[in-house]
Every structure is written in C-alpha cells, then in structure tokens.
Amino acid sequence: MSSTPPPADAPATRSGGEWLESWDPENAETWDSGLAWRTLWITTFCLTLCFVAWFLPSAIIPKLNALGYTFTKDQLYWMAAMPGLAAGLLRIVWMVLPPLMGTRKMVTLTTLLLILSTLGWGVRVMAPTAPYWELMVLAFLAGIGGGAFSGFMPSTSYFFPKRMQGTALGIQAGLGNLGVSLVQLLTPYLIGMSFLAVVGGSQMMSVPGKPDKQVWFQNAAFVWIPLMLVGAALAWTMLRSVPITANIKQQFDIFGNVDTWYMTLLYIMTFGTFSGLSAQFGLLMANLYGIGNPGIVAGTGAGTQVLVPGYTVPEVASFVFLGPLVGALARFAFAPLTDRMGGAIWTLISGIGLVASIAWTIPALTPDTTSAESLHAGFMRFLWGMIAIFLFSGIGNASTFKQMPMIFEKRQAGGVIGWTAAIAAFGPFFFGIGVTTLGPTVFYMIGIAFAVLCIVITWMRYARKGAPKPS
C-alpha cells in the first residue's frame, strides 16, 4: 500500500456486509442519524463495561489484605498501578484498529476479551492463595478495558458531523467513565449478596475497628460477565463499520503535527488526572486517613487498635466512588457546552480549576494525628479537594475531545483521539509510581506545575483572540 495518505474524500475501498457503502456525516441529506446514534449507544454500553473491567482491581486491591493476603503497601500500590500501564500500552494498539478492523469486529472482540481478567479476579478473591505475580498478570489484563477507549472513541467520531462531536463523544466518554464509579459503588453491596454467589463459597473480611464480616467477594467480578456477553452480542448483530482507508504507517502521520503533542499534554492533564486518581483514590485515602496509616491504626485482624481516641476510621468504599462519579458526570454535562462555546475556553477553565483544587488539597496530604478533631477536619478537606480535582478533570476531558475534531481533519482526528487517550491512560501507573517514590505532597506539587504549563499552551495556541488554532 502507498505511504501517502489518501485525501479525506477518497472513495471507500471496502463495502458490503458490515461495511457501509459510503459515509459523509457532514452531508445532512445523506447522513443516517439513526445508525449514528445506535452506534453511539451500543458502543457506550460496551465502553462502560470496559471501564468496569479496567477499574475492578481498584475496588478489590484495597481489600486483599482484609481477605487474608499479606502484601506490603508498595506491592498494593504497584498492583493498582498495573492496569494503567497496560491500558497505556494497549491503547497504542487499539488506536490503529478502527480503520483496519471496523467498528463491529473491534467492539465485539474487545468486549469478549474483558471476560479474561474479570473472571480471573473473581476466582482469585475466593481464597488468599494466589502468588503476587499472578495477580499482577490479572491487573495487566484488566488494562484491556482501558486500551479499548482509544479504539471506541475514534470509531464513534467517524459517525457524527463536527458540530455534534463534542456532544457525541462527551456522552460516550462520560457514560463510559461511569463504569469506574459504578464498580466502586456497587462492589460493597454485591459482596454481601449471598444469593448471587452461584460459584464458590464465602470469605471472612477483617477490617480494623470492626467485627469480621462474611462476604462473597467473587460477586464483584462475576456479576459483570453476563453483561459483557450481552454487549458483545449487540455489537456483532447491530453495528456497522465506516470504510475509513488508512494503513498503520499512514495513521502515524499525526506525529508530524505539533498540535498532536500539545493536545497530548492537555489530555494528560485532564484524563491522566482522572484515571490516575480513580485507580489510586481508595489506597491513598486508606493510607492517609485509614487502615494503612500506622499512626492511626496499629495491628491487624482481631488485634487491631485505633490509636487516636474518638476517631472513626472511614470506610473507603463509602467514599471512593464519589470522585470518579463527579468526573464522569462533568464530562457528560459539559460536552454540550463545548459544542456551543468551543472547547478551548473550557480546557482553560479546567486547568485553572485543577491548579486551585490541587493547591487546596495539599495540606490534607499530611494528616494531623494529634486529635480526632484534626484528623476529621483533614479528612474532609482531603475528600472535598479530591472531588474538586475530579470535577475539573472531567470538564477538561469533555473540552479536549471537542477541540481535536476541530483542529484535525477526520482521519487524523480519530488517530489523535486514540493517541492522546493512550498516553493519558498511563495516569494510574505514573500516579502509583509518583505517590510511592515521591510521596503525595511532592507529586501533587509537580501536578500544579504541569497544569500551569498546560494553561499557557491552551491560552497561546487555542483560546486567546487570534490564536493559531482556535477550537
């Protein structure tokens, strides 16, 4: 095949069966809005399950030791970081699949692959006997759910005109991101439902300061597998594919465009923050204000003791879903505003909001254990600060995906969406490394500096009057 990219209006080389004869969403007379919206809703359902599979480890890993495992704090951080590393690597693969495989095959196969890690986690929580390396492999396989984002989003963008892509991609990404809070919210309830445990017996979960609890932790994983089978069936029977012509070499021409690199930085600021915090939020909360802080809790199992009189150790599961929920809803809610006002102005607001909310949160990263009152005040500052960070990252997630289709032509826009999403998916991995090696305070201060850089780029390149690429 030629290494020269075909023009945007080049005739399709594939047709028939799953492949559409032609597709021009900018032509209102021929655009099939029914097919476009059907594609959006089916792929969004499957993408939500992708995020469930990707972040299922984040709901399980903080409880592994309570179920009988004996991993160190650093081992748990690395395990929670592994899905992010995998997702970043796999997104580089998935970003080139839409033109090669088409929407139908890609979405169907991906949804079936989610079952691998989901089934594995369900099996391995039933008894604390799995070696560390095996759980790390399962954590890596969970990254398939994160990798899918770089294929699903570009393929959906092919179906909608530019004037609607902010809304369409915001709906898909926003509702897809809800899979994060969905799995974290439902897990505490699912593990208590004995009637769902059609496979395996119960486990005893020991949490400091509370009586041992009988749970069926496999439910947190197994309940999603039937939905994954339904999603794959819907994708195979109801989706079609847009005949975009581009081989792998042609798709890499995006790297010669400076805006690819600028938008990569901006999406790291937004989605990298969202995904990184989503994966590590529970562990960070536990290690600062809960069972992982030796200045607050001493001992394990029946011998645990709360060292600060009057302090109630927070139940991580009661709070951890809130941040991802706020971030996902913000992406969904602000997407129509980006279509109306442009994406650059909201990316600017996102960056400024992130600087302010991170700075406000930093004092709470060093808990004051002198009294229950100071600990409670610190915890509330930490919680509200984190929710604010999630809010502004969600706004930026919506706005950057509006900018990309405006800056690049259709085929390149799909590739840039996939590439930027791939790099930002390393968020959980780098957040885990940063918190473990640098400590939360230093890592958050670096986050402020990076957000300031992104604010400058947004203003100079995209948002100011007379900007080179207004978007």
Coordinates of C-alpha atoms in Angstrom, one line a residue:
M1 CA 0.0 0.0 0.0
S2 CA 1.1 3.5 -0.7
S3 CA 2.6 5.5 2.2
T4 CA 0.9 8.7 1.0
P5 CA -2.4 9.3 2.9
P6 CA -5.5 9.4 0.7
P7 CA -7.5 12.6 0.6
A8 CA -10.3 13.0 3.1
D9 CA -12.9 12.4 0.4
A10 CA -11.2 9.4 -1.2
P11 CA -13.6 6.7 -2.2
A12 CA -14.0 3.8 0.1
T13 CA -12.3 0.5 -0.8
R14 CA -14.5 -1.7 1.3
S15 CA -18.2 -2.2 1.1
G16 CA -20.9 -4.7 1.7
G17 CA -21.8 -6.8 4.7
E18 CA -20.7 -4.9 7.8
W19 CA -19.0 -2.1 5.8
L20 CA -21.1 0.9 4.7
E21 CA -21.1 1.8 1.0
S22 CA -20.1 5.4 1.9
W23 CA -20.5 7.7 4.8
D24 CA -20.4 11.5 4.9
P25 CA -21.8 12.9 8.2
E26 CA -21.3 16.4 7.0
N27 CA -23.9 15.9 4.3
A28 CA -27.2 16.4 6.1
E29 CA -29.2 14.9 3.2
T30 CA -27.5 11.5 3.3
W31 CA -26.4 11.2 6.9
D32 CA -28.1 8.4 8.7
S33 CA -28.6 9.8 12.2
G34 CA -30.4 6.6 13.3
L35 CA -27.3 4.4 12.6
A36 CA -25.0 7.0 14.2
W37 CA -27.0 7.2 17.5
R38 CA -27.4 3.4 17.6
T39 CA -23.7 3.0 17.2
L40 CA -23.2 5.5 20.0
W41 CA -25.4 3.8 22.5
I42 CA -24.2 0.3 21.8
T43 CA -20.5 1.2 21.9
T44 CA -21.2 3.3 25.0
F45 CA -22.7 0.3 26.8
C46 CA -19.7 -1.8 25.9
L47 CA -17.3 1.1 26.9
T48 CA -18.9 1.3 30.3
L49 CA -18.2 -2.4 30.8
C50 CA -14.6 -1.7 29.6
F51 CA -14.2 0.8 32.4
V52 CA -15.7 -1.7 34.8
A53 CA -13.1 -4.3 33.9
W54 CA -10.3 -1.7 33.9
F55 CA -11.1 -0.4 37.4
L56 CA -12.4 -3.6 39.0
P57 CA -8.9 -4.1 40.5
S58 CA -9.1 -0.7 42.2
A59 CA -12.2 -1.9 44.0
I60 CA -10.6 -5.2 45.0
I61 CA -7.0 -4.4 45.7
P62 CA -7.5 -2.3 48.9
K63 CA -9.4 -5.2 50.4
L64 CA -6.9 -8.0 49.5
N65 CA -5.2 -8.0 52.9
A66 CA -8.5 -7.9 54.7
L67 CA -9.4 -11.1 52.8
G68 CA -6.2 -12.8 54.1
Y69 CA -3.4 -11.8 51.7
T70 CA -0.3 -10.2 53.2
F71 CA 1.0 -7.8 50.6
T72 CA 3.0 -4.7 51.5
K73 CA 1.8 -1.1 51.0
D74 CA 4.2 -0.7 48.0
Q75 CA 3.1 -4.0 46.5
L76 CA -0.5 -2.9 46.6
Y77 CA 0.4 0.5 45.0
W78 CA 2.2 -1.3 42.2
M79 CA -0.7 -3.7 41.7
A80 CA -3.2 -0.8 41.5
A81 CA -0.8 0.9 39.0
M82 CA -0.5 -2.0 36.7
P83 CA -3.9 -1.6 34.9
G84 CA -2.8 1.9 33.9
L85 CA 0.5 0.8 32.5
A86 CA -1.3 -1.9 30.5
A87 CA -4.0 0.4 29.3
G88 CA -1.5 3.0 28.1
L89 CA 0.4 0.3 26.1
L90 CA -2.7 -1.3 24.7
R91 CA -4.3 2.0 23.7
I92 CA -1.4 2.4 21.2
V93 CA -2.6 -0.9 19.7
W94 CA -6.3 -0.1 19.8
M95 CA -5.8 3.4 18.3
V96 CA -4.9 1.8 14.9
L97 CA -7.7 -0.7 14.9
P98 CA -10.8 1.2 13.7
P99 CA -9.7 1.7 10.1
L100 CA -8.3 -1.9 10.0
M101 CA -11.0 -3.9 11.8
G102 CA -14.0 -1.7 11.6
T103 CA -16.3 -0.8 14.4
R104 CA -18.3 -4.1 14.6
K105 CA -15.4 -6.5 14.9
M106 CA -13.4 -4.3 17.2
V107 CA -16.2 -3.7 19.7
T108 CA -17.3 -7.3 19.7
L109 CA -13.9 -8.8 20.2
T110 CA -12.8 -6.3 22.8
T111 CA -16.0 -6.8 24.9
L112 CA -15.3 -10.6 24.9
L113 CA -11.7 -10.1 26.0
L114 CA -12.9 -8.2 29.1
I115 CA -14.0 -11.6 30.5
L116 CA -10.4 -12.8 30.9
S117 CA -9.4 -10.5 33.7
T118 CA -12.9 -10.2 35.2
L119 CA -13.2 -14.0 35.6
G120 CA -9.6 -14.2 37.0
W121 CA -10.3 -11.7 39.7
G122 CA -13.5 -13.4 40.7
V123 CA -11.6 -16.7 41.1
R124 CA -8.7 -15.3 43.0
V125 CA -10.6 -13.4 45.7
M126 CA -12.3 -16.6 46.8
A127 CA -9.1 -17.8 48.7
P128 CA -5.9 -15.8 49.6
T129 CA -3.6 -18.2 47.9
A130 CA -2.6 -16.5 44.6
P131 CA 1.0 -15.5 44.2
Y132 CA 1.8 -11.9 43.7
W133 CA 2.9 -12.4 40.1
E134 CA -0.4 -13.9 39.1
L135 CA -2.4 -11.0 40.5
M136 CA -0.1 -8.6 38.6
V137 CA -0.9 -10.5 35.4
L138 CA -4.6 -10.2 36.1
A139 CA -4.1 -6.5 36.8
F140 CA -2.3 -6.1 33.4
L141 CA -5.1 -8.0 31.6
A142 CA -7.6 -5.6 33.2
G143 CA -5.9 -2.9 31.1
I144 CA -7.6 -4.3 28.0
G145 CA -10.7 -2.4 29.2
G146 CA -8.6 0.8 29.3
G147 CA -7.0 0.2 26.0
A148 CA -10.4 -0.1 24.3
F149 CA -11.0 3.6 24.7
S150 CA -8.5 4.5 22.0
G151 CA -10.4 2.4 19.5
F152 CA -14.0 3.1 20.6
M153 CA -13.8 6.9 20.6
P154 CA -12.2 7.4 17.2
S155 CA -14.6 4.9 15.5
T156 CA -17.6 6.7 17.0
S157 CA -16.3 10.0 15.9
Y158 CA -16.5 8.8 12.3
F159 CA -20.3 8.6 12.5
F160 CA -21.0 12.2 13.6
P161 CA -20.6 15.6 12.0
K162 CA -18.1 18.0 13.6
R163 CA -20.8 20.2 15.0
M164 CA -22.1 17.3 17.1
Q165 CA -18.8 15.6 18.0
G166 CA -18.4 17.4 21.4
T167 CA -21.8 16.1 22.5
A168 CA -21.5 12.6 21.0
L169 CA -18.0 12.0 22.3
G170 CA -18.9 13.6 25.6
I171 CA -21.9 11.2 26.0
Q172 CA -19.8 8.2 25.2
A173 CA -16.8 9.0 27.3
G174 CA -18.9 10.4 30.2
L175 CA -21.2 7.4 30.4
G176 CA -18.2 5.1 29.8
N177 CA -16.3 6.7 32.6
L178 CA -19.3 6.0 34.9
G179 CA -18.1 2.4 34.8
V180 CA -15.3 3.5 37.3
S181 CA -17.7 4.8 40.0
L182 CA -20.2 2.0 39.1
V183 CA -17.9 -0.8 40.0
Q184 CA -16.6 1.0 43.1
L185 CA -20.1 1.9 44.3
L186 CA -21.7 -1.5 43.8
T187 CA -18.9 -3.7 45.0
P188 CA -19.6 -3.2 48.7
Y189 CA -23.2 -4.2 48.1
L190 CA -22.5 -7.1 45.7
I191 CA -20.1 -8.8 48.0
G192 CA -22.8 -9.0 50.7
M193 CA -25.4 -10.8 48.5
S194 CA -25.0 -14.5 49.1
F195 CA -27.8 -15.4 46.6
L196 CA -25.6 -14.1 43.8
A197 CA -22.7 -16.5 44.7
V198 CA -23.6 -19.3 42.3
V199 CA -19.9 -20.2 42.2
G200 CA -17.7 -20.6 45.3
G201 CA -18.2 -20.1 49.0
S202 CA -17.9 -17.2 51.3
Q203 CA -14.8 -15.4 52.8
M204 CA -14.2 -13.6 56.1
M205 CA -13.1 -10.0 55.7
S206 CA -11.3 -8.4 58.7
V207 CA -11.3 -4.6 58.8
P208 CA -9.6 -2.8 61.8
G209 CA -12.1 -1.5 64.4
K210 CA -15.0 -3.5 63.0
P211 CA -16.2 -7.1 63.5
D212 CA -15.2 -9.7 60.9
K213 CA -17.7 -9.8 58.1
Q214 CA -18.8 -12.7 55.9
V215 CA -18.6 -11.7 52.2
W216 CA -18.8 -13.3 48.8
F217 CA -16.2 -11.1 47.0
Q218 CA -16.4 -13.1 43.8
N219 CA -19.7 -11.4 43.1
A220 CA -17.9 -8.1 42.5
A221 CA -16.4 -9.7 39.3
F222 CA -18.8 -12.5 38.2
V223 CA -21.9 -10.3 38.0
W224 CA -20.5 -8.3 35.1
I225 CA -19.7 -11.3 32.8
P226 CA -23.3 -11.9 31.6
L227 CA -23.5 -8.2 30.7
M228 CA -20.2 -8.5 28.7
L229 CA -21.7 -11.4 26.7
V230 CA -24.8 -9.3 26.0
G231 CA -22.7 -6.3 24.9
A232 CA -20.7 -8.5 22.5
A233 CA -23.9 -9.9 21.0
L234 CA -25.4 -6.5 20.5
A235 CA -22.2 -5.2 18.9
W236 CA -22.0 -8.2 16.5
T237 CA -25.6 -8.1 15.4
M238 CA -26.3 -4.3 15.3
L239 CA -23.2 -2.4 14.4
R240 CA -21.8 -1.4 11.0
S241 CA -18.4 0.0 10.0
V242 CA -17.3 3.2 8.3
P243 CA -14.9 2.5 5.4
I244 CA -12.0 4.8 6.5
T245 CA -8.9 3.9 4.4
A246 CA -5.6 4.1 6.3
N247 CA -2.9 1.5 7.0
I248 CA -0.8 1.7 10.1
K249 CA 2.0 3.7 8.5
Q250 CA -0.5 6.3 7.2
Q251 CA -2.1 6.7 10.6
F252 CA 1.3 7.7 12.1
D253 CA 1.4 10.9 10.1
I254 CA -0.2 12.6 13.1
F255 CA 3.1 12.8 14.8
G256 CA 4.4 15.3 12.3
N257 CA 1.8 17.8 13.5
V258 CA 2.8 19.9 16.5
D259 CA -0.8 20.1 17.7
T260 CA -0.7 16.3 18.3
W261 CA 1.9 16.9 21.0
Y262 CA 0.2 19.9 22.5
M263 CA -3.2 18.1 22.8
T264 CA -1.4 15.1 24.3
L265 CA -0.1 17.3 27.1
L266 CA -3.6 18.7 27.7
Y267 CA -5.2 15.3 27.8
I268 CA -2.6 14.1 30.2
M269 CA -3.6 17.0 32.5
T270 CA -7.3 16.0 32.2
F271 CA -7.8 12.3 31.7
G272 CA -4.4 11.4 33.1
T273 CA -5.6 13.1 36.3
F274 CA -9.0 11.4 36.2
S275 CA -7.7 7.9 35.6
G276 CA -4.8 8.2 37.9
L277 CA -6.8 9.4 40.9
S278 CA -9.6 6.9 40.1
A279 CA -7.2 4.0 40.4
Q280 CA -5.4 5.2 43.5
F281 CA -8.1 7.1 45.4
G282 CA -9.1 4.2 47.6
L283 CA -5.5 3.3 48.6
L284 CA -4.5 6.9 49.1
M285 CA -7.5 7.5 51.4
A286 CA -6.7 4.3 53.4
N287 CA -3.0 5.1 53.7
L288 CA -3.6 8.7 54.8
Y289 CA -6.7 8.5 57.0
G290 CA -7.5 4.8 57.3
I291 CA -6.1 1.4 58.0
G292 CA -2.9 2.0 56.1
N293 CA -1.6 4.8 58.3
P294 CA 0.4 3.3 61.2
G295 CA -0.1 6.5 63.2
I296 CA -3.8 5.9 63.2
V297 CA -4.3 2.1 63.2
A298 CA -2.0 -0.5 64.8
G299 CA -2.1 -4.2 64.3
T300 CA -4.1 -6.4 62.0
G301 CA -7.1 -8.7 62.2
A302 CA -8.6 -9.2 65.7
G303 CA -5.6 -7.3 67.3
T304 CA -6.2 -4.0 65.5
Q305 CA -6.4 -0.8 67.6
V306 CA -7.3 2.8 66.6
L307 CA -4.5 4.9 68.2
V308 CA -6.3 8.3 68.1
P309 CA -9.1 8.3 70.7
G310 CA -12.5 9.2 69.4
Y311 CA -11.5 8.9 65.7
T312 CA -13.7 6.8 63.4
V313 CA -11.7 5.2 60.7
P314 CA -13.5 6.0 57.4
E315 CA -14.8 3.1 55.3
V316 CA -13.1 3.7 52.0
A317 CA -15.8 2.0 50.0
S318 CA -18.3 4.6 51.2
F319 CA -16.4 7.5 49.6
V320 CA -14.2 6.2 46.8
F321 CA -16.8 6.1 44.1
L322 CA -17.7 9.8 44.6
G323 CA -14.7 11.3 42.7
P324 CA -15.0 9.2 39.6
L325 CA -18.8 9.8 39.6
V326 CA -18.3 13.6 39.7
G327 CA -15.6 13.4 37.0
A328 CA -17.8 11.3 34.7
L329 CA -20.9 13.4 35.1
A330 CA -18.9 16.6 34.5
R331 CA -17.6 15.1 31.2
F332 CA -21.2 14.3 30.2
A333 CA -22.8 17.5 31.4
F334 CA -20.2 19.9 29.9
A335 CA -20.0 18.3 26.5
P336 CA -23.0 20.2 25.0
L337 CA -21.5 23.4 26.3
T338 CA -18.2 22.7 24.4
D339 CA -20.3 22.4 21.2
R340 CA -21.9 25.7 22.0
M341 CA -18.9 27.7 23.2
G342 CA -15.9 25.9 21.9
G343 CA -13.5 23.5 23.7
A344 CA -10.5 25.7 24.3
I345 CA -12.2 28.1 26.8
W346 CA -13.3 25.1 28.9
T347 CA -9.9 23.5 28.8
L348 CA -8.6 26.8 30.1
I349 CA -11.1 26.7 33.0
S350 CA -10.2 23.1 33.6
G351 CA -6.6 23.9 34.0
I352 CA -7.1 26.9 36.3
G353 CA -9.6 24.8 38.4
L354 CA -7.1 22.0 38.7
V355 CA -4.3 24.3 40.0
A356 CA -6.6 25.8 42.6
S357 CA -8.1 22.4 43.8
I358 CA -4.8 20.6 43.9
A359 CA -3.2 23.5 45.9
W360 CA -6.2 23.4 48.4
T361 CA -5.8 19.7 48.8
I362 CA -2.0 19.6 49.5
P363 CA -2.2 20.5 53.2
A364 CA -4.5 17.5 53.8
L365 CA -1.9 15.1 52.4
T366 CA -0.1 15.3 55.7
P367 CA -2.6 14.1 58.3
D368 CA -2.5 15.7 61.8
T369 CA -2.8 12.7 64.2
T370 CA -2.8 14.8 67.4
S371 CA -6.5 14.6 67.8
A372 CA -9.7 13.1 66.4
E373 CA -11.0 16.6 65.5
S374 CA -7.9 17.5 63.5
L375 CA -8.0 14.1 61.7
H376 CA -11.6 14.5 60.8
A377 CA -11.0 18.1 59.5
G378 CA -8.1 16.9 57.4
F379 CA -10.1 14.0 56.0
M380 CA -13.0 16.3 55.0
R381 CA -10.5 18.8 53.3
F382 CA -8.9 15.8 51.5
L383 CA -12.3 14.5 50.4
W384 CA -13.7 17.7 49.1
G385 CA -10.4 18.7 47.5
M386 CA -10.2 15.4 45.6
I387 CA -13.8 15.8 44.4
A388 CA -12.9 19.2 43.1
I389 CA -9.9 17.8 41.2
F390 CA -12.2 15.2 39.7
L391 CA -14.7 17.9 38.7
F392 CA -12.2 20.0 36.8
S393 CA -10.5 17.0 35.2
G394 CA -14.0 15.9 33.9
I395 CA -14.6 19.3 32.4
G396 CA -11.3 19.1 30.6
N397 CA -12.0 15.6 29.4
A398 CA -15.1 16.9 27.6
S399 CA -13.4 20.1 26.2
T400 CA -10.3 18.4 24.8
F401 CA -12.4 15.9 22.9
K402 CA -14.3 18.8 21.3
Q403 CA -11.0 20.5 20.3
M404 CA -9.4 17.6 18.5
P405 CA -12.1 17.2 15.7
M406 CA -11.9 20.9 15.2
I407 CA -8.1 21.1 14.9
F408 CA -7.5 18.0 12.7
E409 CA -9.2 16.5 9.6
K410 CA -11.4 13.5 10.1
R411 CA -9.0 10.6 9.8
Q412 CA -6.2 12.4 11.7
A413 CA -8.7 13.5 14.4
G414 CA -9.5 9.8 15.1
G415 CA -5.8 9.0 15.3
V416 CA -5.1 11.9 17.6
I417 CA -8.0 11.0 19.9
G418 CA -6.6 7.4 20.1
W419 CA -3.0 8.6 20.7
T420 CA -3.8 11.2 23.3
A421 CA -6.0 8.7 25.1
A422 CA -3.3 6.1 25.0
I423 CA -0.7 8.3 26.7
A424 CA -3.2 9.7 29.3
A425 CA -4.1 6.1 30.2
F426 CA -0.7 5.8 31.9
G427 CA -2.2 8.0 34.6
P428 CA -2.8 5.2 37.1
F429 CA 0.7 3.8 36.5
F430 CA 2.5 7.2 36.9
F431 CA 0.3 8.2 39.8
G432 CA 1.1 5.0 41.6
I433 CA 4.9 5.5 41.0
G434 CA 4.7 9.1 42.0
V435 CA 2.9 8.6 45.2
T436 CA 5.1 5.6 46.1
T437 CA 8.5 7.2 45.3
L438 CA 8.0 10.9 45.8
G439 CA 5.2 10.9 48.3
P440 CA 1.8 12.5 47.8
T441 CA 2.8 16.1 48.6
V442 CA 5.7 16.4 46.2
F443 CA 3.7 14.6 43.5
Y444 CA 0.8 16.9 43.8
M445 CA 3.1 20.0 43.6
I446 CA 4.5 18.6 40.4
G447 CA 0.9 18.3 39.2
I448 CA 0.4 22.0 39.8
A449 CA 3.5 22.9 37.8
F450 CA 2.3 20.7 34.9
A451 CA -1.2 22.2 34.9
V452 CA 0.3 25.7 34.8
L453 CA 2.3 24.6 31.7
C454 CA -1.0 23.3 30.1
I455 CA -2.8 26.6 30.9
V456 CA -0.1 28.5 29.0
I457 CA -0.3 26.2 26.0
T458 CA -4.1 26.4 25.9
W459 CA -4.1 30.2 26.0
M460 CA -1.3 30.8 23.5
R461 CA -2.3 28.1 21.0
Y462 CA -6.1 27.7 21.2
A463 CA -8.1 30.1 23.5
R464 CA -6.8 33.7 23.0
K465 CA -8.1 36.1 20.4
G466 CA -6.1 35.5 17.2
A467 CA -4.9 32.1 18.4
P468 CA -3.2 29.9 15.7
K469 CA -5.8 27.1 16.1
P470 CA -9.0 28.4 17.7
S471 CA -11.0 25.4 18.9

